[in-house]
Short mmCIF file of C-alpha atoms in Angstrom, two decimals:
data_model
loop_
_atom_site.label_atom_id
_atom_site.label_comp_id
_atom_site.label_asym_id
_atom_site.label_seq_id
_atom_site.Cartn_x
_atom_site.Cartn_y
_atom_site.Cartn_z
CA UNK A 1 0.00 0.00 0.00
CA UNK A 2 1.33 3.32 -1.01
CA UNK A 3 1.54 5.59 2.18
CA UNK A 4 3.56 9.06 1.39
CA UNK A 5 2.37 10.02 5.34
CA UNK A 6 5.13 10.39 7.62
CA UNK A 7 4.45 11.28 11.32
CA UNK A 8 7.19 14.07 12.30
CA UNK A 9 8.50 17.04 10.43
CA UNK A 10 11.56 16.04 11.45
CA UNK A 11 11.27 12.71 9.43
CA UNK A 12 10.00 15.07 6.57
CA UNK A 13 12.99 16.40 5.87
CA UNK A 14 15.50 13.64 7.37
CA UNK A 15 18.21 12.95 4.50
CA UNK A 16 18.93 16.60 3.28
CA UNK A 17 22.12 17.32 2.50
CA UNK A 18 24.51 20.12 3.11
CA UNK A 19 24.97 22.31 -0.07
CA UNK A 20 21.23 21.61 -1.10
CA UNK A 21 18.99 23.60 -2.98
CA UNK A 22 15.65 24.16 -1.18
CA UNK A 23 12.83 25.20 -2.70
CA UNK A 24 10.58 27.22 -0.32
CA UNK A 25 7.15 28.22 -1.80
CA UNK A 26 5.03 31.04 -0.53
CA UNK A 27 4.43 34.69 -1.43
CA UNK A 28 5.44 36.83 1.95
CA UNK A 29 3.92 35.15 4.82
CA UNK A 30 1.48 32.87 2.84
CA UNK A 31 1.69 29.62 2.06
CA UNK A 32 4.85 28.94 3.23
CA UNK A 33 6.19 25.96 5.30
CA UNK A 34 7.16 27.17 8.10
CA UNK A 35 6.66 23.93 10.43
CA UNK A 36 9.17 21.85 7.59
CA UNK A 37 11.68 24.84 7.52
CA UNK A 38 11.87 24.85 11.32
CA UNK A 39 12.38 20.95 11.07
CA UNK A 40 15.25 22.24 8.51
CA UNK A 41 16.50 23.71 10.97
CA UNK A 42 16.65 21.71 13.71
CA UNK A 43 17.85 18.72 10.87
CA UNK A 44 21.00 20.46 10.60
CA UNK A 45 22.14 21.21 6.96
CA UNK A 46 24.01 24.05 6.07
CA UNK A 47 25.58 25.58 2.92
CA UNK A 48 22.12 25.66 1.50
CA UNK A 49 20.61 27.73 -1.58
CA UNK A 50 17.10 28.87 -0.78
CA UNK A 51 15.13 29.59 -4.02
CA UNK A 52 11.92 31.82 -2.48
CA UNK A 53 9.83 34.56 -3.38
CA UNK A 54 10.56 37.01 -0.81
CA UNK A 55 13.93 36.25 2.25
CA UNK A 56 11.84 35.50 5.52
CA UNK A 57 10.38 37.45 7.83
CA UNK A 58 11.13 38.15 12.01
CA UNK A 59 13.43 35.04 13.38
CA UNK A 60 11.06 32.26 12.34
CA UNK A 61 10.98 29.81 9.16
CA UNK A 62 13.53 31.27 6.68
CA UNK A 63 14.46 33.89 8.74
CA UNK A 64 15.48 31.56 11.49
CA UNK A 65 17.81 29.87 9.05
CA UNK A 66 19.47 32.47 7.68
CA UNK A 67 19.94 34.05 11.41
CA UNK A 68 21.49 30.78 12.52
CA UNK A 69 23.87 31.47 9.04
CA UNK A 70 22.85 27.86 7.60
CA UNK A 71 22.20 29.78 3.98
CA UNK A 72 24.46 30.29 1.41
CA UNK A 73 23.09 31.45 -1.14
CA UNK A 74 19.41 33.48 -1.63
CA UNK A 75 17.56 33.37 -5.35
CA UNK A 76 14.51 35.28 -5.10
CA UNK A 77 12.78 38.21 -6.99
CA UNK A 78 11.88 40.67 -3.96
CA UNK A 79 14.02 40.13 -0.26
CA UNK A 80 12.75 43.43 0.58
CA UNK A 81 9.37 42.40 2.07
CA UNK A 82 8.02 42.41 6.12
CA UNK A 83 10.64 42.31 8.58
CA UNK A 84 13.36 41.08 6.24
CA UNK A 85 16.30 42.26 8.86
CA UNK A 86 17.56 38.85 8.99
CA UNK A 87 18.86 38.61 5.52
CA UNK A 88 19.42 42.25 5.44
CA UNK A 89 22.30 41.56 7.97
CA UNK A 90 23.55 38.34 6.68
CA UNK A 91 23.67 40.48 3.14
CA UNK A 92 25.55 43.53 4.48
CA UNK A 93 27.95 41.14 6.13
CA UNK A 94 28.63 39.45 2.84
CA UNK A 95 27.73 36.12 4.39
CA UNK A 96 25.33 34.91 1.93
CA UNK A 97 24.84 35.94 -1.68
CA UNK A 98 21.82 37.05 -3.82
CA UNK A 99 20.52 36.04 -7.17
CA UNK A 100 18.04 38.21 -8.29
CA UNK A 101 15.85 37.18 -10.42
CA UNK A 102 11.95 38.76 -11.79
CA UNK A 103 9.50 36.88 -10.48
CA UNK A 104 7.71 35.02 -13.54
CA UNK A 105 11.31 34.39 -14.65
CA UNK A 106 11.90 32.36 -11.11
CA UNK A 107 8.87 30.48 -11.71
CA UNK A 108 9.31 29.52 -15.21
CA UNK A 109 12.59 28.30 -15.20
CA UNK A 110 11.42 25.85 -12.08
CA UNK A 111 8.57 24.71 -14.28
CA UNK A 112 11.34 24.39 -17.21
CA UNK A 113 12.52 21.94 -15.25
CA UNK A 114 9.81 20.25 -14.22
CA UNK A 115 8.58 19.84 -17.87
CA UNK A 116 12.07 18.26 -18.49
CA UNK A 117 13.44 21.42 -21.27
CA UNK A 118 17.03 22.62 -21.34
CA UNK A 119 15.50 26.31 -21.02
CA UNK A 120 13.72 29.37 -22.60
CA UNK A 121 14.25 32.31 -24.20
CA UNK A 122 11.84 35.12 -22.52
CA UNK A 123 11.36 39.41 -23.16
CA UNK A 124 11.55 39.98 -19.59
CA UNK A 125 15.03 41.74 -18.29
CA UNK A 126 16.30 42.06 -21.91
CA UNK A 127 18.10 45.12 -22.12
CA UNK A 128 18.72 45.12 -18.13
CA UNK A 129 21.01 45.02 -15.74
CA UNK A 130 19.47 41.60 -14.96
CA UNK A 131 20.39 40.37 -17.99
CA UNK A 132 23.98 40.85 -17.84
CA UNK A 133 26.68 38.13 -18.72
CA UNK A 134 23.23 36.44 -20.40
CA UNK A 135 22.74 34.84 -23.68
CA UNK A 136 20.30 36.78 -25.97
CA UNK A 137 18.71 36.00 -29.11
CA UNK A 138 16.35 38.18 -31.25
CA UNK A 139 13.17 36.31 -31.73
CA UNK A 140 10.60 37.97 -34.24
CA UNK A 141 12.06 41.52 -34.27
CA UNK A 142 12.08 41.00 -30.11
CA UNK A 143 15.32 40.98 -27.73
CA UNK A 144 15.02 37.69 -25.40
CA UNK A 145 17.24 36.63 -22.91
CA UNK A 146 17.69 33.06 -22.23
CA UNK A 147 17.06 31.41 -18.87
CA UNK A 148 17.72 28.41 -17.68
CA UNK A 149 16.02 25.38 -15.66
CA UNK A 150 15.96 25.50 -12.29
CA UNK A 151 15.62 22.53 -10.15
CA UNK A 152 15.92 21.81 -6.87
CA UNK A 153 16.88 18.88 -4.43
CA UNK A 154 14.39 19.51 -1.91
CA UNK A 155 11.19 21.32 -2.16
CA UNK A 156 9.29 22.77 0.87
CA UNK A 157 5.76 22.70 0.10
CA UNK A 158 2.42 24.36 2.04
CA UNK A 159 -0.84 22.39 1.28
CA UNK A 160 -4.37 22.33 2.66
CA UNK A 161 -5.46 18.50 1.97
CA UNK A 162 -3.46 15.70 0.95
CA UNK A 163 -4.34 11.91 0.78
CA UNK A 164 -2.00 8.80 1.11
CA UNK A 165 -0.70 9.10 -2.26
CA UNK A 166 0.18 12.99 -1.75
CA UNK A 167 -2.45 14.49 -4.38
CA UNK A 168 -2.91 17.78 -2.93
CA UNK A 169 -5.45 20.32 -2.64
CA UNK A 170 -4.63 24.26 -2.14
CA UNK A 171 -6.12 27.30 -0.09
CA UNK A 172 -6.83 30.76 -2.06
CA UNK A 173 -3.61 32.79 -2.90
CA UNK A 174 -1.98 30.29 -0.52
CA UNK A 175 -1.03 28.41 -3.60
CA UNK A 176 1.04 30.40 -5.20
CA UNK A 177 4.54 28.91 -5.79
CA UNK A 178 3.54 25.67 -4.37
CA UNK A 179 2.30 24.00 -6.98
CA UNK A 180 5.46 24.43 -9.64
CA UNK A 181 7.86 24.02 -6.99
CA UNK A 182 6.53 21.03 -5.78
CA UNK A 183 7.05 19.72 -9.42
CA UNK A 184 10.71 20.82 -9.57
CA UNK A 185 12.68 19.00 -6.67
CA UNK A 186 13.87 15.74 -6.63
CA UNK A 187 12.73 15.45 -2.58
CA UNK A 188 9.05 17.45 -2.29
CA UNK A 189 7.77 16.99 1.51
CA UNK A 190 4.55 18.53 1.92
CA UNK A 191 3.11 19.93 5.07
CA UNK A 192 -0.80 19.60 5.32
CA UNK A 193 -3.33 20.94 7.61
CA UNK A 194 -5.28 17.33 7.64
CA UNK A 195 -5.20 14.06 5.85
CA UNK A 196 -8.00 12.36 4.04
CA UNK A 197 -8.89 9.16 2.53
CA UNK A 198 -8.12 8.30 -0.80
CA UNK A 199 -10.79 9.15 -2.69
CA UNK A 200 -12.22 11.73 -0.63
CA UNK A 201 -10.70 14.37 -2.86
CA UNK A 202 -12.36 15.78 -6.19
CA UNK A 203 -10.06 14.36 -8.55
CA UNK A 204 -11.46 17.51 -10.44
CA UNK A 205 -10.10 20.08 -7.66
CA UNK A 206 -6.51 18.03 -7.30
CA UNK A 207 -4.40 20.72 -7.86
CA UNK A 208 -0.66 18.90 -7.70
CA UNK A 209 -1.19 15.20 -8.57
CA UNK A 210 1.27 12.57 -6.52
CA UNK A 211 3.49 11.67 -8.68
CA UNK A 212 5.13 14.48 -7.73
CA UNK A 213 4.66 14.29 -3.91
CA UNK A 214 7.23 12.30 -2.03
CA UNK A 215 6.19 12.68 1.55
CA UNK A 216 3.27 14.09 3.39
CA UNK A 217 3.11 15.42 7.42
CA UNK A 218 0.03 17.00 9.06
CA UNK A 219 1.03 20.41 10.97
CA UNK A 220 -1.52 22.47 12.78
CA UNK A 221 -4.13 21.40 14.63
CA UNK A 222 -4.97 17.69 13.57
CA UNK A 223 -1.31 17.09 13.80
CA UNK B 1 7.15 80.48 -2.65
CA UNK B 2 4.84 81.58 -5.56
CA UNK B 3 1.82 80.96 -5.46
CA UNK B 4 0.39 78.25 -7.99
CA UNK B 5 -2.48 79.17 -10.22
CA UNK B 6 -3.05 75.58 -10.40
CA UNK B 7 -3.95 72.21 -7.85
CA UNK B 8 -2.03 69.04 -8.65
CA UNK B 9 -3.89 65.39 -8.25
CA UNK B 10 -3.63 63.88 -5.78
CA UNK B 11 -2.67 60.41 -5.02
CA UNK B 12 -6.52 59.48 -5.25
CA UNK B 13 -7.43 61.57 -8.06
CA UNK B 14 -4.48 60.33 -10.71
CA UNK B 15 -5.94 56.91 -9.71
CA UNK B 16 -9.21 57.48 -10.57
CA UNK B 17 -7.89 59.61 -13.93
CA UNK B 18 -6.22 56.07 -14.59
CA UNK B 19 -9.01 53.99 -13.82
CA UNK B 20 -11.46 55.74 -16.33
CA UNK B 21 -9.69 54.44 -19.56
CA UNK B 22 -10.03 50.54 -18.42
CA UNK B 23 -12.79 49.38 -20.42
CA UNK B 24 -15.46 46.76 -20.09
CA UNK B 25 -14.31 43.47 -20.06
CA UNK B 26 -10.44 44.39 -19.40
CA UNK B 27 -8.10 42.16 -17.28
CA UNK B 28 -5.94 44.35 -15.48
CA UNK B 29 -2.85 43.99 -13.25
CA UNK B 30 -2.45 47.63 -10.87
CA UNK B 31 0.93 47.80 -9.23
CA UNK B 32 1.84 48.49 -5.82
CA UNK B 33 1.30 51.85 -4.62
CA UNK B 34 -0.85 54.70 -6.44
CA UNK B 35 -1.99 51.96 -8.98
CA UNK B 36 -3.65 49.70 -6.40
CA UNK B 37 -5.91 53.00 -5.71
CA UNK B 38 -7.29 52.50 -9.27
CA UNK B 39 -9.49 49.80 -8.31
CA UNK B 40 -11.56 51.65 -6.42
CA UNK B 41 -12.90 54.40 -9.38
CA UNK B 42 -13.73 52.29 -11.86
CA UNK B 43 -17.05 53.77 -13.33
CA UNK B 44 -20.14 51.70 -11.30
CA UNK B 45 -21.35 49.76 -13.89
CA UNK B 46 -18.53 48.71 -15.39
CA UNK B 47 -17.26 45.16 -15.41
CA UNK B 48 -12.87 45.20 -15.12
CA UNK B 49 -11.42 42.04 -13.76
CA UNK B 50 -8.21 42.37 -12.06
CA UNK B 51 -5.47 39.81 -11.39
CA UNK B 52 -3.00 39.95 -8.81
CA UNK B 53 0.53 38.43 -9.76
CA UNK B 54 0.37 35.89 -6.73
CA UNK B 55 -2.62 34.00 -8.60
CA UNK B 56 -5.71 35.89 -7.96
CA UNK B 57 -8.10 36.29 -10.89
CA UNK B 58 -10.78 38.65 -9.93
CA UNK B 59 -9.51 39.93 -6.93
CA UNK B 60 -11.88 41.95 -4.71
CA UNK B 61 -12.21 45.06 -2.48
CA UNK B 62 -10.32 45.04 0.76
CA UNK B 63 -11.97 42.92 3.45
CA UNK B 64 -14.20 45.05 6.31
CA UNK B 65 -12.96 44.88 9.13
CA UNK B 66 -12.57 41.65 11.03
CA UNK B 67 -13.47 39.67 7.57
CA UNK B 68 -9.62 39.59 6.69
CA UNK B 69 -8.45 36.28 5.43
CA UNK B 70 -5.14 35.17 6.10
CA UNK B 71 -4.97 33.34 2.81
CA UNK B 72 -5.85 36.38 0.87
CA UNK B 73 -2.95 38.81 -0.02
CA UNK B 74 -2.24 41.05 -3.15
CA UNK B 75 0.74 41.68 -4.51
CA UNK B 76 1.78 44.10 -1.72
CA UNK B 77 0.75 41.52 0.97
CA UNK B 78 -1.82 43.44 2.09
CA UNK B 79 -5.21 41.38 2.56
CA UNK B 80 -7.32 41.34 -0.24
CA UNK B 81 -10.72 39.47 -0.90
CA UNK B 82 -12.26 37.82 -4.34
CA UNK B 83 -15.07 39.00 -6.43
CA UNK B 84 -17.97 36.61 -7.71
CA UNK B 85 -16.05 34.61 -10.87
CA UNK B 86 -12.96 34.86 -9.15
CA UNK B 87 -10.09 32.05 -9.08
CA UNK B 88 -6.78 30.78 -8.43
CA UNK B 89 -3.67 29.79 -10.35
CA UNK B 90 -0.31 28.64 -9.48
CA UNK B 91 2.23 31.35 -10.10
CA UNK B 92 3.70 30.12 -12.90
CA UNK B 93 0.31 30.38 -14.77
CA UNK B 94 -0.45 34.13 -13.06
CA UNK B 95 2.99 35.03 -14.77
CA UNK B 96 2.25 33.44 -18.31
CA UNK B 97 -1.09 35.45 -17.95
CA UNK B 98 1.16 38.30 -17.61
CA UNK B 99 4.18 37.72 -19.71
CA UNK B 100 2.43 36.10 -22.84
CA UNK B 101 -0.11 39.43 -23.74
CA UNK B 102 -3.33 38.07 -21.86
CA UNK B 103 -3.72 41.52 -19.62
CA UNK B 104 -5.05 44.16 -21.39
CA UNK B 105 -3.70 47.22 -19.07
CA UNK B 106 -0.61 47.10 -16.72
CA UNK B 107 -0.58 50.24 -14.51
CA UNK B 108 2.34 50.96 -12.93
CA UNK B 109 4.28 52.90 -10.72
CA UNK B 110 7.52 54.88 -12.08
CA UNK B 111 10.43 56.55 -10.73
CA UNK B 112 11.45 57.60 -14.24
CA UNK B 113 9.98 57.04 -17.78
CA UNK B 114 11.88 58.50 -20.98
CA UNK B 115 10.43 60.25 -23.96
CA UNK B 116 10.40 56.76 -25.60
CA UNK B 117 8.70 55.10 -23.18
CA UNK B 118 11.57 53.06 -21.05
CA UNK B 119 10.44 52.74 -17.92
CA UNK B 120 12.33 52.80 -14.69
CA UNK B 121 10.46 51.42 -11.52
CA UNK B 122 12.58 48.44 -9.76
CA UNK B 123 15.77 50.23 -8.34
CA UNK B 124 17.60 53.39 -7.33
CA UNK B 125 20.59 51.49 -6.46
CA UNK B 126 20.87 52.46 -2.74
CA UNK B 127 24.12 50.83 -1.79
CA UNK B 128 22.43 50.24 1.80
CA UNK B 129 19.40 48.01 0.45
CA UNK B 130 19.41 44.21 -1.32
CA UNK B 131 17.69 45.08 -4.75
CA UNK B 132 14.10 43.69 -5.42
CA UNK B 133 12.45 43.55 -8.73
CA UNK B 134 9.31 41.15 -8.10
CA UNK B 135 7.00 41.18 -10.96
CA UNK B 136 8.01 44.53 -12.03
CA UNK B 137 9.84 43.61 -15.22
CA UNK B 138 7.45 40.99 -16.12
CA UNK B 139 4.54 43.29 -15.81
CA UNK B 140 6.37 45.80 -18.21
CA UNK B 141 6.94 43.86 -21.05
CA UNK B 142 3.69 41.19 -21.48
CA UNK B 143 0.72 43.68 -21.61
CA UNK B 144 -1.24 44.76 -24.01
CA UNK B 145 -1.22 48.86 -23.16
CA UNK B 146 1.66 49.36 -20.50
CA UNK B 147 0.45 52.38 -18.24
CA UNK B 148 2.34 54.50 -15.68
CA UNK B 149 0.74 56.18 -13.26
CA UNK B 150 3.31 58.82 -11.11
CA UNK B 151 4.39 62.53 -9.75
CA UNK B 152 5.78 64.33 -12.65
CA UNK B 153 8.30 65.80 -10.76
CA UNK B 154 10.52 64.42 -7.62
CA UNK B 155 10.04 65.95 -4.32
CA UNK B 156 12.71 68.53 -5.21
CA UNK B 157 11.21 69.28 -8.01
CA UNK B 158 13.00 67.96 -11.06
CA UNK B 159 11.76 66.24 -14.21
CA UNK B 160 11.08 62.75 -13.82
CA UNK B 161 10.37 62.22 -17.41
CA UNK B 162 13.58 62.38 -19.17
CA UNK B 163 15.09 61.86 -22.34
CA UNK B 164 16.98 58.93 -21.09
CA UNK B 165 16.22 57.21 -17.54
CA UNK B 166 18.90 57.62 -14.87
CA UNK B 167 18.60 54.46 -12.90
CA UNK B 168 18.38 51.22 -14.59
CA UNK B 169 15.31 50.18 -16.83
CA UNK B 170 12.95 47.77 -15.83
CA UNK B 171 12.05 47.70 -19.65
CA UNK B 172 12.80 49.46 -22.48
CA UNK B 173 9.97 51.20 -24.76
CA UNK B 174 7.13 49.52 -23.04
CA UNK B 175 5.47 52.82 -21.69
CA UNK B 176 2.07 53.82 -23.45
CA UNK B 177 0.45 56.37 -21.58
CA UNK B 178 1.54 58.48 -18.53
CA UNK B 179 -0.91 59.57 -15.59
CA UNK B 180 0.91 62.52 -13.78
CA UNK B 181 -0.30 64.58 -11.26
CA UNK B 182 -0.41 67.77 -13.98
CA UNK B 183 -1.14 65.97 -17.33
CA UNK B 184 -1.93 63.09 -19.44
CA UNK B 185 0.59 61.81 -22.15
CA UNK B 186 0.94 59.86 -24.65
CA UNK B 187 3.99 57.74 -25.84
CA UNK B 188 3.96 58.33 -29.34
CA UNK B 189 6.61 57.43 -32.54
CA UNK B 190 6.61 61.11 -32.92
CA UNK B 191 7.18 61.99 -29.28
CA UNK B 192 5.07 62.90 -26.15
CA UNK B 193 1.83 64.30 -26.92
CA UNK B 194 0.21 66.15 -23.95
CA UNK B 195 -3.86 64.46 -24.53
CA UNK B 196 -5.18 66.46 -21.42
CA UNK B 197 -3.99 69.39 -18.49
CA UNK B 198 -5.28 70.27 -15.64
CA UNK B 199 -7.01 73.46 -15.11
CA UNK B 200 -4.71 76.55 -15.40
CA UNK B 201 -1.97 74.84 -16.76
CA UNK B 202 0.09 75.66 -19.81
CA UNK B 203 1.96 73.80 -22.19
CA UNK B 204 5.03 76.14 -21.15
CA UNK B 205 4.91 75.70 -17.75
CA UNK B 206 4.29 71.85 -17.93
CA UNK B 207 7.44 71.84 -20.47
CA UNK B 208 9.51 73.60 -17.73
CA UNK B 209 9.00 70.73 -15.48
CA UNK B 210 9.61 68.11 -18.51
CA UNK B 211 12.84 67.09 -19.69
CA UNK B 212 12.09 65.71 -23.34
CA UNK B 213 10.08 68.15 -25.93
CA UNK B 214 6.17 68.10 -25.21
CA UNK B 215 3.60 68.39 -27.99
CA UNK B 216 0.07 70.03 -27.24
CA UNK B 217 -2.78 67.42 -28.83
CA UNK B 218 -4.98 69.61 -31.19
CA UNK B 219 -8.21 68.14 -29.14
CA UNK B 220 -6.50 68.59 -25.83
CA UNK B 221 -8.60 68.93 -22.98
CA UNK B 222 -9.02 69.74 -19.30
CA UNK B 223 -7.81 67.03 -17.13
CA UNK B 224 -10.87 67.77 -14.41
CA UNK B 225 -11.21 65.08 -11.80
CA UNK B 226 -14.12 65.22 -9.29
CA UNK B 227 -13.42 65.59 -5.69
CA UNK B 228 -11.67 62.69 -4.58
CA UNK B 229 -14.61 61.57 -1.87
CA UNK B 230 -17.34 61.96 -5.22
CA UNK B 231 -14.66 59.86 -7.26
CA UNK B 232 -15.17 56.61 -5.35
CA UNK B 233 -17.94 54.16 -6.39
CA UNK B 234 -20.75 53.38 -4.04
#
């Protein structure tokens, strides 16, 4: 019987490695992990690249890492959101290091690699200092800039329902990265506010299907 | 200090000047800041569906009080709510929606914008601060009409639309129209055409606070917003 339920965070994440990639979904303080990131914490590894929206807020989740000087290496589109003093330090002290990157640019190139493609050629940042050091091509009259795939060893993902196989279900704007990241990791752990039995969920409203869902924990309340 | 024989907009009232050229039936991303404001003047009546880059599709009002939902943001993070038709998408979907020409308006915020329409909005390069760009550069290139919507000078006064930006572009040529607090202009091939003033302005005084060469519209007219409190929809 397949059973992607585990029964701790802390077996969630067991296994990552130092010098991982993490993705971390969420848009500011929604939808983000923060029960499997404090688990990441506690697990141990260090030397890690965070791929994220935003950089963490206060001394939880992200932040916590980062304070505790466990990250390497930031890509996101926009650290400059909430209380962001924790990478704001880490950054002036030169301790970790920032890839920028625009937003739909982050996303696509996680979904590149999700879909299995070597890449993309987009019009966003063409002509920027983004763009910099970057391959461009003139498509149709228009400068693009090509991007490539970015995948990650572990993805950190915030869901409402799952069932044993780890199809998963979403809440509002709480999706938001969720869904492509948890395509474009190698590990994806998903925290859950509650369980269901197979079945139970419209297979009509399953929003990331299992196969790409490798284990499951229930945070919150029906923990 | 002389006094002015003319009011700017305010915050409220560019918003509202902005929000009477989205149409029926338009899907419209408003930027953080004076943009967001837009929302709230679109003529009652009028049917504009707006999507927020975090995978809203017809997102709302703000909440009353106490009906705030912690799983509703908007691009600023601020808590937002969904209109009747309203849904979801991942954010790799909200960006293709943005990036591949499916919004008809983008209105956005703007440090600079040149007489050919580049647009600088993401960074003044403050050696203190981490850069962010967010969705800004996506939202100024996949658009249909690319709007900006900002003061026309800086706070000490000087020209913020230039012949060439000073900080770095966001995009380059993207800019269609521009909602200042004195006038509204249009990006043209042939230049910036001035399409409305406000009252008691002059071509020559507007130029004096305008870096590139301004051209008067022939059908120009008075850029006359109501009261900002009769502006707002019931």
């Amino acid at each position: 019987m397949i059973d992607k339920r585990v029964n701790t965070t802390a077996e969630a994440v067991a296994g990552v490695r130092d010098g991982s990639t993490v993705l971390v979904a969420g848009f500011g303080a929604v939808g983000v992990a923060d029960h499997l990131l404090d688990a990441l914490h506690e697990q141990g590894a260090r030397e890690l690249t965070i791929v994220a929206n935003n950089s963490g807020n206060g001394d939880y989740g992200l932040a916590r890492l980062i304070n505790a000087g466990r990250v390497r290496k930031v890509i996101c589109s926009y650290p400059r959101s909430g209380d962001y003093s924790a990478f704001l330090n880490a950054y002036r002290a030169k301790s970790l290091e920032l890839e920028l990157v625009p937003q739909g640019t982050i996303s696509e190139r996680m979904r590149c690699h999700a879909a299995g493609l070597g890449g993309f050629f987009s019009p966003v940042s063409a002509g920027t200092k983004l763009a910099e050091g970057k391959e461009t091509r003139e498509i149709d009259g228009r400068l693009h800039v090509f991007e490539k795939p970015l995948k990650g060893d572990v993805a950190l993902i915030k869901a409402n329902k799952a069932d044993r196989w780890g199809n998963l279900t979403y809440i509002k704007s709480a999706r938001n990265f969720n869904p492509v990241m948890a395509m474009a990791a190698d590990l994806t752990v998903v925290e859950v506010d509650a369980m269901v039995e197979l079945g139970e969920l419209d297979p009509e409203a399953v929003v990331t299907p299992s196969i790409f869902v490798d284990r499951v924990v229930v945070v919150g309340a029906d923990a | 200090m002389i006094p002015k024989s003319w009011q700017p907009l305010t915050r409220e009232q560019m918003a509202w000047r902005a929000a009477q050229d989205l149409k029926e039936g338009d899907y419209v991303n408003l930027g953080i800041g004076i943009p967001t404001l837009a929302a709230s003047y679109v003529p009652p009546g009028r049917e504009v569906i707006f999507h927020s880059e975090n995978g809203i599709l017809g997102m709302g009002p703000k909440p009353e009080p106490g009906k705030e939902d912690p799983n509703m943001v908007d691009a600023g993070k601020n808590k937002t709510t969904l209109v009747p038709g309203g849904c979801f998408v991942h954010h790799a979907d909200a960006f293709l929606m943005i990036r591949g020409g499916h919004l008809d308006v983008s209105l956005l915020g703007a440090f600079e914008v040149s007489e050919s329409g580049d647009l600088a909005n993401w960074t003044t390069e403050d050696p203190a601060f981490p850069p962010g760009v967010g969705g800004a550069m996506d939202l100024a290139v996949g658009a249909r009409a690319i709007r900006v919507i900002m003061e026309h000078t800086s706070k000490r006064g000087e020209p913020r639309i230039l012949k060439a930006c000073t900080y770095p572009l966001t995009a380059a040529a993207c800019v269609k129209r521009i909602y200042s607090n004195l006038a509204v202009i249009d990006v043209t091939p042939q230049g910036l055409l001035v399409i409305e003033m406000i009252a008691g302005m002059t071509l020559e005084k507007l130029q004096a606070s305008t870096e590139p060469r301004l051209q008067l519209a022939p059908d120009w007219q008075v850029l006359a917003p109501p009261e900002a409190s009769e502006a707002r929809a019931a």
